[in-house]
Amino acid sequence: MIWHIADKIKNNALKNGALHPITSHQVTHHFEGIEFTYHLRNELAHTKPHQTTQLNNPFLPHEQEMFVARCGLQHKVLLNKYPIIQPHLLICTNQFVPQNTALTLDDFNAWLSVINDKSAAHSPLGFYNSEPTAGA
Protein backbone atom coordinates (compact mmCIF):
# COMPACT_ATOMS: atom_id res chain seq x y z
CA MET A 1 0.00 0.00 0.00
CA ILE A 2 2.89 2.37 0.73
CA TRP A 3 3.92 2.53 -2.95
CA HIS A 4 0.38 3.56 -3.99
CA ILE A 5 0.41 6.28 -1.33
CA ALA A 6 3.87 7.40 -2.48
CA ASP A 7 2.68 7.62 -6.07
CA LYS A 8 -0.25 9.87 -5.11
CA ILE A 9 1.98 12.10 -2.99
CA LYS A 10 4.54 12.22 -5.81
CA ASN A 11 1.89 13.46 -8.24
CA ASN A 12 0.75 16.17 -5.81
CA ALA A 13 4.34 17.23 -5.07
CA LEU A 14 5.05 17.51 -8.80
CA LYS A 15 1.95 19.68 -9.31
CA ASN A 16 2.89 21.91 -6.35
CA GLY A 17 6.53 22.27 -7.42
CA ALA A 18 7.82 20.62 -4.23
CA LEU A 19 9.43 17.70 -6.10
CA HIS A 20 12.44 18.39 -8.33
CA PRO A 21 13.18 15.33 -10.48
CA ILE A 22 16.66 15.18 -11.97
CA THR A 23 16.44 14.52 -15.69
CA SER A 24 18.43 11.56 -16.92
CA HIS A 25 18.52 9.01 -19.67
CA GLN A 26 18.47 5.26 -19.21
CA VAL A 27 21.40 3.19 -20.43
CA THR A 28 21.54 -0.59 -20.72
CA HIS A 29 24.90 -2.31 -20.71
CA HIS A 30 25.68 -6.02 -21.11
CA PHE A 31 28.74 -7.45 -19.42
CA GLU A 32 29.60 -11.14 -19.14
CA GLY A 33 26.00 -12.16 -19.79
CA ILE A 34 24.50 -9.79 -17.23
CA GLU A 35 22.32 -6.85 -18.20
CA PHE A 36 22.90 -3.65 -16.23
CA THR A 37 20.52 -0.71 -16.43
CA TYR A 38 21.48 2.66 -15.05
CA HIS A 39 20.46 6.27 -15.38
CA LEU A 40 22.86 9.03 -16.36
CA ARG A 41 22.03 12.56 -15.32
CA ASN A 42 21.69 14.89 -18.26
CA GLU A 43 24.43 17.53 -18.33
CA LEU A 44 22.01 20.43 -18.10
CA ALA A 45 19.90 18.82 -15.42
CA HIS A 46 19.00 20.80 -12.32
CA THR A 47 21.53 19.98 -9.64
CA LYS A 48 20.61 19.56 -6.02
CA PRO A 49 22.43 21.34 -3.23
CA HIS A 50 25.15 19.21 -1.65
CA GLN A 51 26.21 19.34 1.95
CA THR A 52 29.56 17.76 2.86
CA THR A 53 29.13 17.73 6.63
CA GLN A 54 25.85 16.68 8.20
CA LEU A 55 25.44 18.23 11.64
CA ASN A 56 21.72 17.64 12.02
CA ASN A 57 18.89 15.72 10.44
CA PRO A 58 17.93 17.43 7.14
CA PHE A 59 14.53 15.75 7.45
CA LEU A 60 13.66 17.32 10.82
CA PRO A 61 11.38 18.87 10.36
CA HIS A 62 10.55 17.21 7.08
CA GLU A 63 8.75 19.00 4.28
CA GLN A 64 5.09 18.07 4.64
CA GLU A 65 4.78 17.64 0.84
CA MET A 66 7.42 14.86 1.00
CA PHE A 67 5.84 12.86 3.83
CA VAL A 68 4.52 9.42 2.79
CA ALA A 69 3.95 7.46 6.01
CA ARG A 70 5.16 6.54 9.46
CA CYS A 71 7.22 3.38 9.49
CA GLY A 72 7.24 1.83 12.93
CA LEU A 73 7.99 3.90 16.00
CA GLN A 74 11.40 5.22 14.99
CA HIS A 75 11.16 5.88 11.24
CA LYS A 76 9.20 7.69 8.57
CA VAL A 77 9.04 7.35 4.81
CA LEU A 78 9.61 10.45 2.70
CA LEU A 79 9.89 11.13 -1.01
CA ASN A 80 13.36 12.03 -2.18
CA LYS A 81 13.05 15.67 -3.25
CA TYR A 82 15.57 15.16 -6.10
CA PRO A 83 14.76 11.74 -7.58
CA ILE A 84 16.18 10.25 -10.75
CA ILE A 85 13.72 7.34 -10.63
CA GLN A 86 10.23 7.94 -9.22
CA PRO A 87 9.08 7.32 -6.66
CA HIS A 88 12.38 7.33 -4.76
CA LEU A 89 11.57 6.73 -1.12
CA LEU A 90 13.74 7.58 1.87
CA ILE A 91 13.42 5.73 5.16
CA CYS A 92 14.51 8.24 7.78
CA THR A 93 14.84 8.09 11.53
CA ASN A 94 12.61 10.39 13.53
CA GLN A 95 15.59 11.58 15.58
CA PHE A 96 19.01 12.61 14.30
CA VAL A 97 21.49 9.74 13.92
CA PRO A 98 24.93 10.43 12.39
CA GLN A 99 25.26 8.83 8.95
CA ASN A 100 28.32 6.81 9.90
CA THR A 101 26.40 5.00 12.68
CA ALA A 102 25.86 1.28 12.11
CA LEU A 103 22.36 0.23 11.12
CA THR A 104 20.13 -1.23 13.83
CA LEU A 105 17.56 -4.01 13.78
CA ASP A 106 14.85 -1.32 13.78
CA ASP A 107 16.46 0.22 10.67
CA PHE A 108 16.37 -3.13 8.86
CA ASN A 109 12.78 -3.80 9.93
CA ALA A 110 11.69 -0.39 8.61
CA TRP A 111 13.48 -1.09 5.32
CA LEU A 112 11.92 -4.56 5.04
CA SER A 113 8.42 -3.21 5.64
CA VAL A 114 8.83 -0.94 2.60
CA ILE A 115 10.68 -3.45 0.41
CA ASN A 116 8.17 -6.23 1.15
CA ASP A 117 5.14 -4.05 0.41
CA LYS A 118 3.46 -5.78 -2.53
CA SER A 119 1.98 -2.59 -3.99
CA ALA A 120 5.27 -1.68 -5.71
CA ALA A 121 5.00 -1.48 -9.50
CA HIS A 122 8.64 -2.61 -9.75
CA SER A 123 11.17 -4.59 -7.75
CA PRO A 124 12.35 -2.19 -5.03
CA LEU A 125 16.02 -1.71 -4.27
CA GLY A 126 17.42 -0.45 -1.00
CA PHE A 127 20.79 0.98 -0.09
CA TYR A 128 22.37 2.86 2.78
CA ASN A 129 24.38 6.05 2.40
CA SER A 130 26.85 5.51 5.22
CA GLU A 131 28.68 8.82 4.93
CA PRO A 132 27.84 12.30 3.60
CA THR A 133 30.23 11.63 0.69
CA ALA A 134 28.15 8.56 -0.24
CA GLY A 135 25.52 10.78 -1.77
CA ALA A 136 23.36 12.24 0.96
mmCIF file of N, CA and C in Angstrom:
data_model
loop_
_atom_site.group_PDB
_atom_site.id
_atom_site.type_symbol
_atom_site.label_atom_id
_atom_site.label_comp_id
_atom_site.label_asym_id
_atom_site.label_seq_id
_atom_site.Cartn_x
_atom_site.Cartn_y
_atom_site.Cartn_z
ATOM 1 N N MET A 1 0.817 -1.200 0.000
ATOM 2 C CA MET A 1 0.000 0.000 0.000
ATOM 3 C C MET A 1 0.862 1.267 0.000
ATOM 4 N N ILE A 2 2.057 1.179 0.593
ATOM 5 C CA ILE A 2 2.891 2.374 0.725
ATOM 6 C C ILE A 2 3.301 2.937 -0.633
ATOM 7 N N TRP A 3 3.499 2.064 -1.629
ATOM 8 C CA TRP A 3 3.917 2.532 -2.946
ATOM 9 C C TRP A 3 2.782 3.271 -3.647
ATOM 10 N N HIS A 4 1.529 2.840 -3.424
ATOM 11 C CA HIS A 4 0.377 3.564 -3.989
ATOM 12 C C HIS A 4 0.265 4.946 -3.352
ATOM 13 N N ILE A 5 0.451 4.995 -2.037
ATOM 14 C CA ILE A 5 0.407 6.277 -1.329
ATOM 15 C C ILE A 5 1.522 7.189 -1.848
ATOM 16 N N ALA A 6 2.726 6.622 -1.992
ATOM 17 C CA ALA A 6 3.873 7.400 -2.475
ATOM 18 C C ALA A 6 3.614 7.948 -3.875
ATOM 19 N N ASP A 7 2.965 7.164 -4.712
ATOM 20 C CA ASP A 7 2.680 7.621 -6.069
ATOM 21 C C ASP A 7 1.711 8.806 -6.064
ATOM 22 N N LYS A 8 0.699 8.753 -5.220
ATOM 23 C CA LYS A 8 -0.246 9.872 -5.112
ATOM 24 C C LYS A 8 0.444 11.129 -4.577
ATOM 25 N N ILE A 9 1.274 10.958 -3.566
ATOM 26 C CA ILE A 9 1.983 12.100 -2.988
ATOM 27 C C ILE A 9 2.972 12.671 -3.996
ATOM 28 N N LYS A 10 3.618 11.781 -4.756
ATOM 29 C CA LYS A 10 4.545 12.223 -5.808
ATOM 30 C C LYS A 10 3.824 13.105 -6.817
ATOM 31 N N ASN A 11 2.654 12.676 -7.263
ATOM 32 C CA ASN A 11 1.890 13.461 -8.238
ATOM 33 C C ASN A 11 1.515 14.828 -7.689
ATOM 34 N N ASN A 12 1.081 14.886 -6.436
ATOM 35 C CA ASN A 12 0.747 16.172 -5.808
ATOM 36 C C ASN A 12 1.980 17.054 -5.664
ATOM 37 N N ALA A 13 3.103 16.456 -5.254
ATOM 38 C CA ALA A 13 4.335 17.229 -5.070
ATOM 39 C C ALA A 13 4.844 17.773 -6.407
ATOM 40 N N LEU A 14 4.665 17.013 -7.477
ATOM 41 C CA LEU A 14 5.045 17.508 -8.804
ATOM 42 C C LEU A 14 4.182 18.706 -9.198
ATOM 43 N N LYS A 15 2.874 18.594 -8.970
ATOM 44 C CA LYS A 15 1.949 19.681 -9.307
ATOM 45 C C LYS A 15 2.258 20.944 -8.513
ATOM 46 N N ASN A 16 2.635 20.768 -7.237
ATOM 47 C CA ASN A 16 2.892 21.910 -6.354
ATOM 48 C C ASN A 16 4.309 22.462 -6.476
ATOM 49 N N GLY A 17 5.156 21.813 -7.259
ATOM 50 C CA GLY A 17 6.526 22.267 -7.419
ATOM 51 C C GLY A 17 7.444 21.913 -6.265
ATOM 52 N N ALA A 18 6.996 21.013 -5.376
ATOM 53 C CA ALA A 18 7.822 20.617 -4.230
ATOM 54 C C ALA A 18 8.835 19.540 -4.600
ATOM 55 N N LEU A 19 8.553 18.782 -5.648
ATOM 56 C CA LEU A 19 9.428 17.700 -6.098
ATOM 57 C C LEU A 19 10.237 18.197 -7.285
ATOM 58 N N HIS A 20 11.544 17.908 -7.273
ATOM 59 C CA HIS A 20 12.440 18.391 -8.327
ATOM 60 C C HIS A 20 13.184 17.217 -8.967
ATOM 61 N N PRO A 21 12.519 16.477 -9.849
ATOM 62 C CA PRO A 21 13.179 15.328 -10.475
ATOM 63 C C PRO A 21 14.413 15.762 -11.263
ATOM 64 N N ILE A 22 15.436 14.945 -11.213
ATOM 65 C CA ILE A 22 16.657 15.179 -11.974
ATOM 66 C C ILE A 22 16.503 14.433 -13.297
ATOM 67 N N THR A 23 16.617 15.159 -14.396
ATOM 68 C CA THR A 23 16.443 14.518 -15.694
ATOM 69 C C THR A 23 17.662 13.664 -16.022
ATOM 70 N N SER A 24 17.375 12.515 -16.598
ATOM 71 C CA SER A 24 18.431 11.565 -16.923
ATOM 72 C C SER A 24 17.991 10.749 -18.130
ATOM 73 N N HIS A 25 18.900 9.953 -18.628
ATOM 74 C CA HIS A 25 18.522 9.006 -19.666
ATOM 75 C C HIS A 25 19.005 7.626 -19.248
ATOM 76 N N GLN A 26 18.208 6.632 -19.603
ATOM 77 C CA GLN A 26 18.475 5.263 -19.207
ATOM 78 C C GLN A 26 19.451 4.615 -20.182
ATOM 79 N N VAL A 27 20.400 3.888 -19.641
ATOM 80 C CA VAL A 27 21.403 3.187 -20.431
ATOM 81 C C VAL A 27 21.386 1.726 -20.017
ATOM 82 N N THR A 28 21.441 0.842 -20.997
ATOM 83 C CA THR A 28 21.535 -0.591 -20.721
ATOM 84 C C THR A 28 22.887 -1.065 -21.217
ATOM 85 N N HIS A 29 23.555 -1.828 -20.393
ATOM 86 C CA HIS A 29 24.899 -2.308 -20.714
ATOM 87 C C HIS A 29 24.954 -3.809 -20.420
ATOM 88 N N HIS A 30 25.518 -4.581 -21.324
ATOM 89 C CA HIS A 30 25.685 -6.019 -21.114
ATOM 90 C C HIS A 30 27.149 -6.313 -20.833
ATOM 91 N N PHE A 31 27.385 -7.090 -19.776
ATOM 92 C CA PHE A 31 28.741 -7.451 -19.419
ATOM 93 C C PHE A 31 28.736 -8.873 -18.886
ATOM 94 N N GLU A 32 29.483 -9.738 -19.536
ATOM 95 C CA GLU A 32 29.604 -11.144 -19.145
ATOM 96 C C GLU A 32 28.243 -11.789 -18.913
ATOM 97 N N GLY A 33 27.321 -11.536 -19.837
ATOM 98 C CA GLY A 33 26.000 -12.158 -19.789
ATOM 99 C C GLY A 33 25.017 -11.539 -18.816
ATOM 100 N N ILE A 34 25.391 -10.457 -18.186
ATOM 101 C CA ILE A 34 24.501 -9.794 -17.227
ATOM 102 C C ILE A 34 24.105 -8.444 -17.795
ATOM 103 N N GLU A 35 22.807 -8.140 -17.725
ATOM 104 C CA GLU A 35 22.320 -6.852 -18.203
ATOM 105 C C GLU A 35 22.259 -5.867 -17.046
ATOM 106 N N PHE A 36 22.916 -4.728 -17.219
ATOM 107 C CA PHE A 36 22.899 -3.649 -16.233
ATOM 108 C C PHE A 36 22.126 -2.483 -16.820
ATOM 109 N N THR A 37 21.249 -1.912 -16.012
ATOM 110 C CA THR A 37 20.522 -0.714 -16.426
ATOM 111 C C THR A 37 20.838 0.383 -15.420
ATOM 112 N N TYR A 38 21.198 1.535 -15.928
ATOM 113 C CA TYR A 38 21.483 2.656 -15.051
ATOM 114 C C TYR A 38 21.002 3.937 -15.704
ATOM 115 N N HIS A 39 20.935 4.976 -14.916
ATOM 116 C CA HIS A 39 20.455 6.270 -15.381
ATOM 117 C C HIS A 39 21.594 7.280 -15.271
ATOM 118 N N LEU A 40 21.847 7.979 -16.350
ATOM 119 C CA LEU A 40 22.857 9.030 -16.360
ATOM 120 C C LEU A 40 22.168 10.379 -16.326
ATOM 121 N N ARG A 41 22.603 11.210 -15.410
ATOM 122 C CA ARG A 41 22.027 12.558 -15.317
ATOM 123 C C ARG A 41 22.402 13.343 -16.555
ATOM 124 N N ASN A 42 21.424 14.029 -17.111
ATOM 125 C CA ASN A 42 21.690 14.889 -18.258
ATOM 126 C C ASN A 42 22.564 16.052 -17.813
ATOM 127 N N GLU A 43 23.477 16.473 -18.681
ATOM 128 C CA GLU A 43 24.430 17.527 -18.332
ATOM 129 C C GLU A 43 23.768 18.805 -17.852
ATOM 130 N N LEU A 44 22.665 19.169 -18.456
ATOM 131 C CA LEU A 44 22.011 20.427 -18.102
ATOM 132 C C LEU A 44 20.949 20.253 -17.035
ATOM 133 N N ALA A 45 20.921 19.087 -16.429
ATOM 134 C CA ALA A 45 19.898 18.819 -15.419
ATOM 135 C C ALA A 45 20.092 19.708 -14.204
ATOM 136 N N HIS A 46 18.975 20.044 -13.576
ATOM 137 C CA HIS A 46 18.998 20.804 -12.322
ATOM 138 C C HIS A 46 19.833 20.013 -11.310
ATOM 139 N N THR A 47 20.732 20.672 -10.640
ATOM 140 C CA THR A 47 21.535 19.980 -9.642
ATOM 141 C C THR A 47 21.035 20.319 -8.254
ATOM 142 N N LYS A 48 21.066 19.335 -7.388
ATOM 143 C CA LYS A 48 20.608 19.556 -6.019
ATOM 144 C C LYS A 48 21.733 20.134 -5.187
ATOM 145 N N PRO A 49 21.396 20.844 -4.127
ATOM 146 C CA PRO A 49 22.434 21.338 -3.233
ATOM 147 C C PRO A 49 23.124 20.164 -2.554
ATOM 148 N N HIS A 50 24.404 20.280 -2.290
ATOM 149 C CA HIS A 50 25.146 19.206 -1.647
ATOM 150 C C HIS A 50 25.794 19.727 -0.378
ATOM 151 N N GLN A 51 25.628 18.966 0.667
ATOM 152 C CA GLN A 51 26.210 19.339 1.946
ATOM 153 C C GLN A 51 27.267 18.296 2.295
ATOM 154 N N THR A 52 28.482 18.711 2.599
ATOM 155 C CA THR A 52 29.557 17.763 2.858
ATOM 156 C C THR A 52 29.620 17.319 4.310
ATOM 157 N N THR A 53 29.118 18.097 5.220
ATOM 158 C CA THR A 53 29.132 17.726 6.634
ATOM 159 C C THR A 53 27.715 17.826 7.174
ATOM 160 N N GLN A 54 27.202 16.712 7.676
ATOM 161 C CA GLN A 54 25.849 16.678 8.199
ATOM 162 C C GLN A 54 25.888 16.828 9.714
ATOM 163 N N LEU A 55 25.427 17.965 10.203
ATOM 164 C CA LEU A 55 25.441 18.227 11.636
ATOM 165 C C LEU A 55 24.086 17.996 12.283
ATOM 166 N N ASN A 56 23.054 17.893 11.482
ATOM 167 C CA ASN A 56 21.721 17.641 12.017
ATOM 168 C C ASN A 56 20.918 16.863 10.976
ATOM 169 N N ASN A 57 19.727 16.504 11.327
ATOM 170 C CA ASN A 57 18.886 15.723 10.437
ATOM 171 C C ASN A 57 18.222 16.670 9.431
ATOM 172 N N PRO A 58 18.533 16.539 8.126
ATOM 173 C CA PRO A 58 17.934 17.431 7.138
ATOM 174 C C PRO A 58 16.436 17.176 6.960
ATOM 175 N N PHE A 59 15.939 16.102 7.586
ATOM 176 C CA PHE A 59 14.529 15.751 7.453
ATOM 177 C C PHE A 59 13.741 16.067 8.720
ATOM 178 N N LEU A 60 14.347 16.860 9.620
ATOM 179 C CA LEU A 60 13.662 17.319 10.818
ATOM 180 C C LEU A 60 13.706 18.835 10.861
ATOM 181 N N PRO A 61 12.644 19.493 10.746
ATOM 182 C CA PRO A 61 11.377 18.867 10.361
ATOM 183 C C PRO A 61 11.379 18.553 8.869
ATOM 184 N N HIS A 62 10.627 17.546 8.494
ATOM 185 C CA HIS A 62 10.553 17.205 7.076
ATOM 186 C C HIS A 62 9.567 18.132 6.370
ATOM 187 N N GLU A 63 9.719 18.230 5.058
ATOM 188 C CA GLU A 63 8.751 19.004 4.277
ATOM 189 C C GLU A 63 7.461 18.189 4.212
ATOM 190 N N GLN A 64 6.364 18.793 4.578
ATOM 191 C CA GLN A 64 5.090 18.071 4.635
ATOM 192 C C GLN A 64 4.739 17.458 3.278
ATOM 193 N N GLU A 65 5.093 18.135 2.188
ATOM 194 C CA GLU A 65 4.778 17.642 0.845
ATOM 195 C C GLU A 65 5.531 16.356 0.513
ATOM 196 N N MET A 66 6.609 16.051 1.256
ATOM 197 C CA MET A 66 7.423 14.865 0.996
ATOM 198 C C MET A 66 7.047 13.686 1.884
ATOM 199 N N PHE A 67 6.188 13.913 2.870
ATOM 200 C CA PHE A 67 5.839 12.858 3.828
ATOM 201 C C PHE A 67 4.927 11.816 3.184
ATOM 202 N N VAL A 68 5.314 10.542 3.330
ATOM 203 C CA VAL A 68 4.521 9.423 2.795
ATOM 204 C C VAL A 68 3.812 8.689 3.921
ATOM 205 N N ALA A 69 4.565 8.246 4.937
ATOM 206 C CA ALA A 69 3.950 7.458 6.006
ATOM 207 C C ALA A 69 4.901 7.312 7.184
ATOM 208 N N ARG A 70 4.344 6.950 8.324
ATOM 209 C CA ARG A 70 5.158 6.537 9.459
ATOM 210 C C ARG A 70 5.560 5.086 9.201
ATOM 211 N N CYS A 71 6.703 4.723 9.733
ATOM 212 C CA CYS A 71 7.219 3.380 9.488
ATOM 213 C C CYS A 71 7.751 2.843 10.818
ATOM 214 N N GLY A 72 6.871 2.253 11.584
ATOM 215 C CA GLY A 72 7.243 1.826 12.931
ATOM 216 C C GLY A 72 7.297 3.025 13.852
ATOM 217 N N LEU A 73 7.929 2.836 15.003
ATOM 218 C CA LEU A 73 7.986 3.902 16.002
ATOM 219 C C LEU A 73 9.143 4.867 15.786
ATOM 220 N N GLN A 74 10.192 4.415 15.080
ATOM 221 C CA GLN A 74 11.404 5.222 14.991
ATOM 222 C C GLN A 74 11.702 5.775 13.607
ATOM 223 N N HIS A 75 10.856 5.484 12.620
ATOM 224 C CA HIS A 75 11.157 5.878 11.243
ATOM 225 C C HIS A 75 9.944 6.485 10.544
ATOM 226 N N LYS A 76 10.240 7.160 9.463
ATOM 227 C CA LYS A 76 9.201 7.689 8.573
ATOM 228 C C LYS A 76 9.676 7.477 7.145
ATOM 229 N N VAL A 77 8.728 7.494 6.227
ATOM 230 C CA VAL A 77 9.037 7.348 4.808
ATOM 231 C C VAL A 77 8.735 8.682 4.137
ATOM 232 N N LEU A 78 9.731 9.185 3.415
ATOM 233 C CA LEU A 78 9.607 10.447 2.700
ATOM 234 C C LEU A 78 9.944 10.221 1.235
ATOM 235 N N LEU A 79 9.426 11.099 0.373
ATOM 236 C CA LEU A 79 9.885 11.129 -1.014
ATOM 237 C C LEU A 79 11.238 11.802 -1.061
ATOM 238 N N ASN A 80 12.108 11.334 -1.907
ATOM 239 C CA ASN A 80 13.360 12.034 -2.180
ATOM 240 C C ASN A 80 12.994 13.255 -3.017
ATOM 241 N N LYS A 81 13.394 14.418 -2.577
ATOM 242 C CA LYS A 81 13.047 15.673 -3.250
ATOM 243 C C LYS A 81 13.693 15.784 -4.628
ATOM 244 N N TYR A 82 14.817 15.097 -4.842
ATOM 245 C CA TYR A 82 15.571 15.161 -6.098
ATOM 246 C C TYR A 82 15.742 13.761 -6.696
ATOM 247 N N PRO A 83 14.650 13.119 -7.099
ATOM 248 C CA PRO A 83 14.764 11.739 -7.581
ATOM 249 C C PRO A 83 15.229 11.658 -9.035
ATOM 250 N N ILE A 84 15.903 10.579 -9.349
ATOM 251 C CA ILE A 84 16.178 10.249 -10.750
ATOM 252 C C ILE A 84 15.110 9.264 -11.214
ATOM 253 N N ILE A 85 14.789 8.306 -10.360
ATOM 254 C CA ILE A 85 13.718 7.342 -10.629
ATOM 255 C C ILE A 85 12.607 7.652 -9.635
ATOM 256 N N GLN A 86 11.361 7.601 -10.098
ATOM 257 C CA GLN A 86 10.233 7.938 -9.222
ATOM 258 C C GLN A 86 9.285 6.768 -9.050
ATOM 259 N N PRO A 87 8.743 6.577 -7.856
ATOM 260 C CA PRO A 87 9.079 7.323 -6.658
ATOM 261 C C PRO A 87 10.357 6.785 -6.023
ATOM 262 N N HIS A 88 11.160 7.677 -5.494
ATOM 263 C CA HIS A 88 12.376 7.328 -4.759
ATOM 264 C C HIS A 88 12.071 7.626 -3.308
ATOM 265 N N LEU A 89 11.949 6.563 -2.522
ATOM 266 C CA LEU A 89 11.574 6.726 -1.125
ATOM 267 C C LEU A 89 12.801 6.737 -0.221
ATOM 268 N N LEU A 90 12.714 7.515 0.838
ATOM 269 C CA LEU A 90 13.740 7.575 1.873
ATOM 270 C C LEU A 90 13.136 7.055 3.165
ATOM 271 N N ILE A 91 13.841 6.182 3.837
ATOM 272 C CA ILE A 91 13.424 5.726 5.159
ATOM 273 C C ILE A 91 14.332 6.443 6.151
ATOM 274 N N CYS A 92 13.743 7.353 6.903
ATOM 275 C CA CYS A 92 14.514 8.243 7.782
ATOM 276 C C CYS A 92 14.144 7.999 9.239
ATOM 277 N N THR A 93 15.129 8.168 10.101
ATOM 278 C CA THR A 93 14.840 8.091 11.530
ATOM 279 C C THR A 93 14.113 9.364 11.959
ATOM 280 N N ASN A 94 13.331 9.233 13.002
ATOM 281 C CA ASN A 94 12.605 10.387 13.526
ATOM 282 C C ASN A 94 13.508 11.318 14.331
ATOM 283 N N GLN A 95 14.613 10.803 14.822
ATOM 284 C CA GLN A 95 15.591 11.576 15.575
ATOM 285 C C GLN A 95 16.911 11.541 14.810
ATOM 286 N N PHE A 96 17.734 12.567 14.983
ATOM 287 C CA PHE A 96 19.009 12.613 14.298
ATOM 288 C C PHE A 96 19.915 11.458 14.715
ATOM 289 N N VAL A 97 20.491 10.783 13.716
ATOM 290 C CA VAL A 97 21.494 9.740 13.917
ATOM 291 C C VAL A 97 22.606 10.034 12.914
ATOM 292 N N PRO A 98 23.849 10.174 13.350
ATOM 293 C CA PRO A 98 24.931 10.432 12.392
ATOM 294 C C PRO A 98 24.978 9.351 11.310
ATOM 295 N N GLN A 99 25.284 9.762 10.072
ATOM 296 C CA GLN A 99 25.264 8.832 8.947
ATOM 297 C C GLN A 99 26.267 7.695 9.058
ATOM 298 N N ASN A 100 27.321 7.864 9.811
ATOM 299 C CA ASN A 100 28.316 6.807 9.904
ATOM 300 C C ASN A 100 28.015 5.818 11.029
ATOM 301 N N THR A 101 26.828 5.924 11.638
ATOM 302 C CA THR A 101 26.401 4.996 12.676
ATOM 303 C C THR A 101 25.941 3.695 12.021
ATOM 304 N N ALA A 102 26.289 2.582 12.641
ATOM 305 C CA ALA A 102 25.857 1.284 12.109
ATOM 306 C C ALA A 102 24.334 1.164 12.137
ATOM 307 N N LEU A 103 23.800 0.455 11.162
ATOM 308 C CA LEU A 103 22.361 0.226 11.119
ATOM 309 C C LEU A 103 21.931 -0.647 12.293
ATOM 310 N N THR A 104 20.688 -0.445 12.724
ATOM 311 C CA THR A 104 20.129 -1.225 13.829
ATOM 312 C C THR A 104 19.084 -2.189 13.300
ATOM 313 N N LEU A 105 18.628 -3.085 14.154
ATOM 314 C CA LEU A 105 17.564 -4.008 13.782
ATOM 315 C C LEU A 105 16.300 -3.230 13.406
ATOM 316 N N ASP A 106 16.006 -2.153 14.119
ATOM 317 C CA ASP A 106 14.849 -1.315 13.778
ATOM 318 C C ASP A 106 14.994 -0.708 12.379
ATOM 319 N N ASP A 107 16.221 -0.313 12.012
ATOM 320 C CA ASP A 107 16.459 0.215 10.666
ATOM 321 C C ASP A 107 16.133 -0.840 9.607
ATOM 322 N N PHE A 108 16.632 -2.049 9.826
ATOM 323 C CA PHE A 108 16.371 -3.131 8.864
ATOM 324 C C PHE A 108 14.885 -3.479 8.797
ATOM 325 N N ASN A 109 14.215 -3.490 9.932
ATOM 326 C CA ASN A 109 12.778 -3.799 9.929
ATOM 327 C C ASN A 109 11.981 -2.735 9.185
ATOM 328 N N ALA A 110 12.361 -1.468 9.355
ATOM 329 C CA ALA A 110 11.690 -0.390 8.614
ATOM 330 C C ALA A 110 11.916 -0.579 7.116
ATOM 331 N N TRP A 111 13.145 -0.866 6.732
ATOM 332 C CA TRP A 111 13.483 -1.090 5.324
ATOM 333 C C TRP A 111 12.693 -2.265 4.765
ATOM 334 N N LEU A 112 12.655 -3.381 5.511
ATOM 335 C CA LEU A 112 11.920 -4.561 5.042
ATOM 336 C C LEU A 112 10.432 -4.295 4.875
ATOM 337 N N SER A 113 9.861 -3.483 5.763
ATOM 338 C CA SER A 113 8.424 -3.206 5.637
ATOM 339 C C SER A 113 8.101 -2.472 4.338
ATOM 340 N N VAL A 114 9.032 -1.656 3.861
ATOM 341 C CA VAL A 114 8.830 -0.944 2.598
ATOM 342 C C VAL A 114 9.156 -1.862 1.415
ATOM 343 N N ILE A 115 10.266 -2.556 1.486
ATOM 344 C CA ILE A 115 10.685 -3.452 0.407
ATOM 345 C C ILE A 115 9.663 -4.568 0.185
ATOM 346 N N ASN A 116 9.104 -5.107 1.252
ATOM 347 C CA ASN A 116 8.171 -6.231 1.147
ATOM 348 C C ASN A 116 6.747 -5.822 0.817
ATOM 349 N N ASP A 117 6.480 -4.523 0.755
ATOM 350 C CA ASP A 117 5.140 -4.051 0.406
ATOM 351 C C ASP A 117 4.837 -4.458 -1.028
ATOM 352 N N LYS A 118 3.788 -5.198 -1.212
ATOM 353 C CA LYS A 118 3.463 -5.782 -2.525
ATOM 354 C C LYS A 118 2.825 -4.796 -3.498
ATOM 355 N N SER A 119 2.619 -3.550 -3.090
ATOM 356 C CA SER A 119 1.980 -2.594 -3.994
ATOM 357 C C SER A 119 2.980 -1.930 -4.943
ATOM 358 N N ALA A 120 4.261 -2.280 -4.832
ATOM 359 C CA ALA A 120 5.273 -1.678 -5.709
ATOM 360 C C ALA A 120 5.051 -2.118 -7.153
ATOM 361 N N ALA A 121 5.168 -1.179 -8.073
ATOM 362 C CA ALA A 121 5.001 -1.482 -9.499
ATOM 363 C C ALA A 121 6.283 -2.078 -10.085
ATOM 364 N N HIS A 122 7.335 -2.115 -9.319
ATOM 365 C CA HIS A 122 8.639 -2.608 -9.753
ATOM 366 C C HIS A 122 9.285 -3.358 -8.598
ATOM 367 N N SER A 123 10.426 -3.934 -8.823
ATOM 368 C CA SER A 123 11.170 -4.593 -7.749
ATOM 369 C C SER A 123 11.988 -3.532 -7.008
ATOM 370 N N PRO A 124 11.640 -3.235 -5.761
ATOM 371 C CA PRO A 124 12.355 -2.194 -5.027
ATOM 372 C C PRO A 124 13.808 -2.577 -4.751
ATOM 373 N N LEU A 125 14.614 -1.574 -4.601
ATOM 374 C CA LEU A 125 16.024 -1.715 -4.269
ATOM 375 C C LEU A 125 16.305 -0.805 -3.087
ATOM 376 N N GLY A 126 17.073 -1.275 -2.134
ATOM 377 C CA GLY A 126 17.421 -0.448 -0.997
ATOM 378 C C GLY A 126 18.923 -0.347 -0.845
ATOM 379 N N PHE A 127 19.373 0.807 -0.398
ATOM 380 C CA PHE A 127 20.791 0.983 -0.087
ATOM 381 C C PHE A 127 20.931 1.994 1.028
ATOM 382 N N TYR A 128 22.102 2.007 1.626
ATOM 383 C CA TYR A 128 22.367 2.856 2.783
ATOM 384 C C TYR A 128 23.523 3.781 2.461
ATOM 385 N N ASN A 129 23.300 5.074 2.546
ATOM 386 C CA ASN A 129 24.377 6.050 2.402
ATOM 387 C C ASN A 129 25.052 6.175 3.766
ATOM 388 N N SER A 130 26.232 5.586 3.901
ATOM 389 C CA SER A 130 26.854 5.505 5.218
ATOM 390 C C SER A 130 27.731 6.693 5.574
ATOM 391 N N GLU A 131 27.883 7.626 4.685
ATOM 392 C CA GLU A 131 28.684 8.823 4.931
ATOM 393 C C GLU A 131 28.128 9.949 4.077
ATOM 394 N N PRO A 132 28.303 11.193 4.449
ATOM 395 C CA PRO A 132 27.844 12.295 3.603
ATOM 396 C C PRO A 132 28.416 12.222 2.176
ATOM 397 N N THR A 133 29.637 11.719 2.022
ATOM 398 C CA THR A 133 30.228 11.635 0.693
ATOM 399 C C THR A 133 29.633 10.499 -0.129
ATOM 400 N N ALA A 134 28.794 9.664 0.478
ATOM 401 C CA ALA A 134 28.155 8.559 -0.238
ATOM 402 C C ALA A 134 26.957 9.034 -1.049
ATOM 403 N N GLY A 135 26.587 10.270 -0.926
ATOM 404 C CA GLY A 135 25.519 10.779 -1.767
ATOM 405 C C GLY A 135 24.455 11.563 -1.052
ATOM 406 N N ALA A 136 24.419 11.526 0.248
ATOM 407 C CA ALA A 136 23.359 12.239 0.963
ATOM 408 C C ALA A 136 23.791 13.660 1.277
#
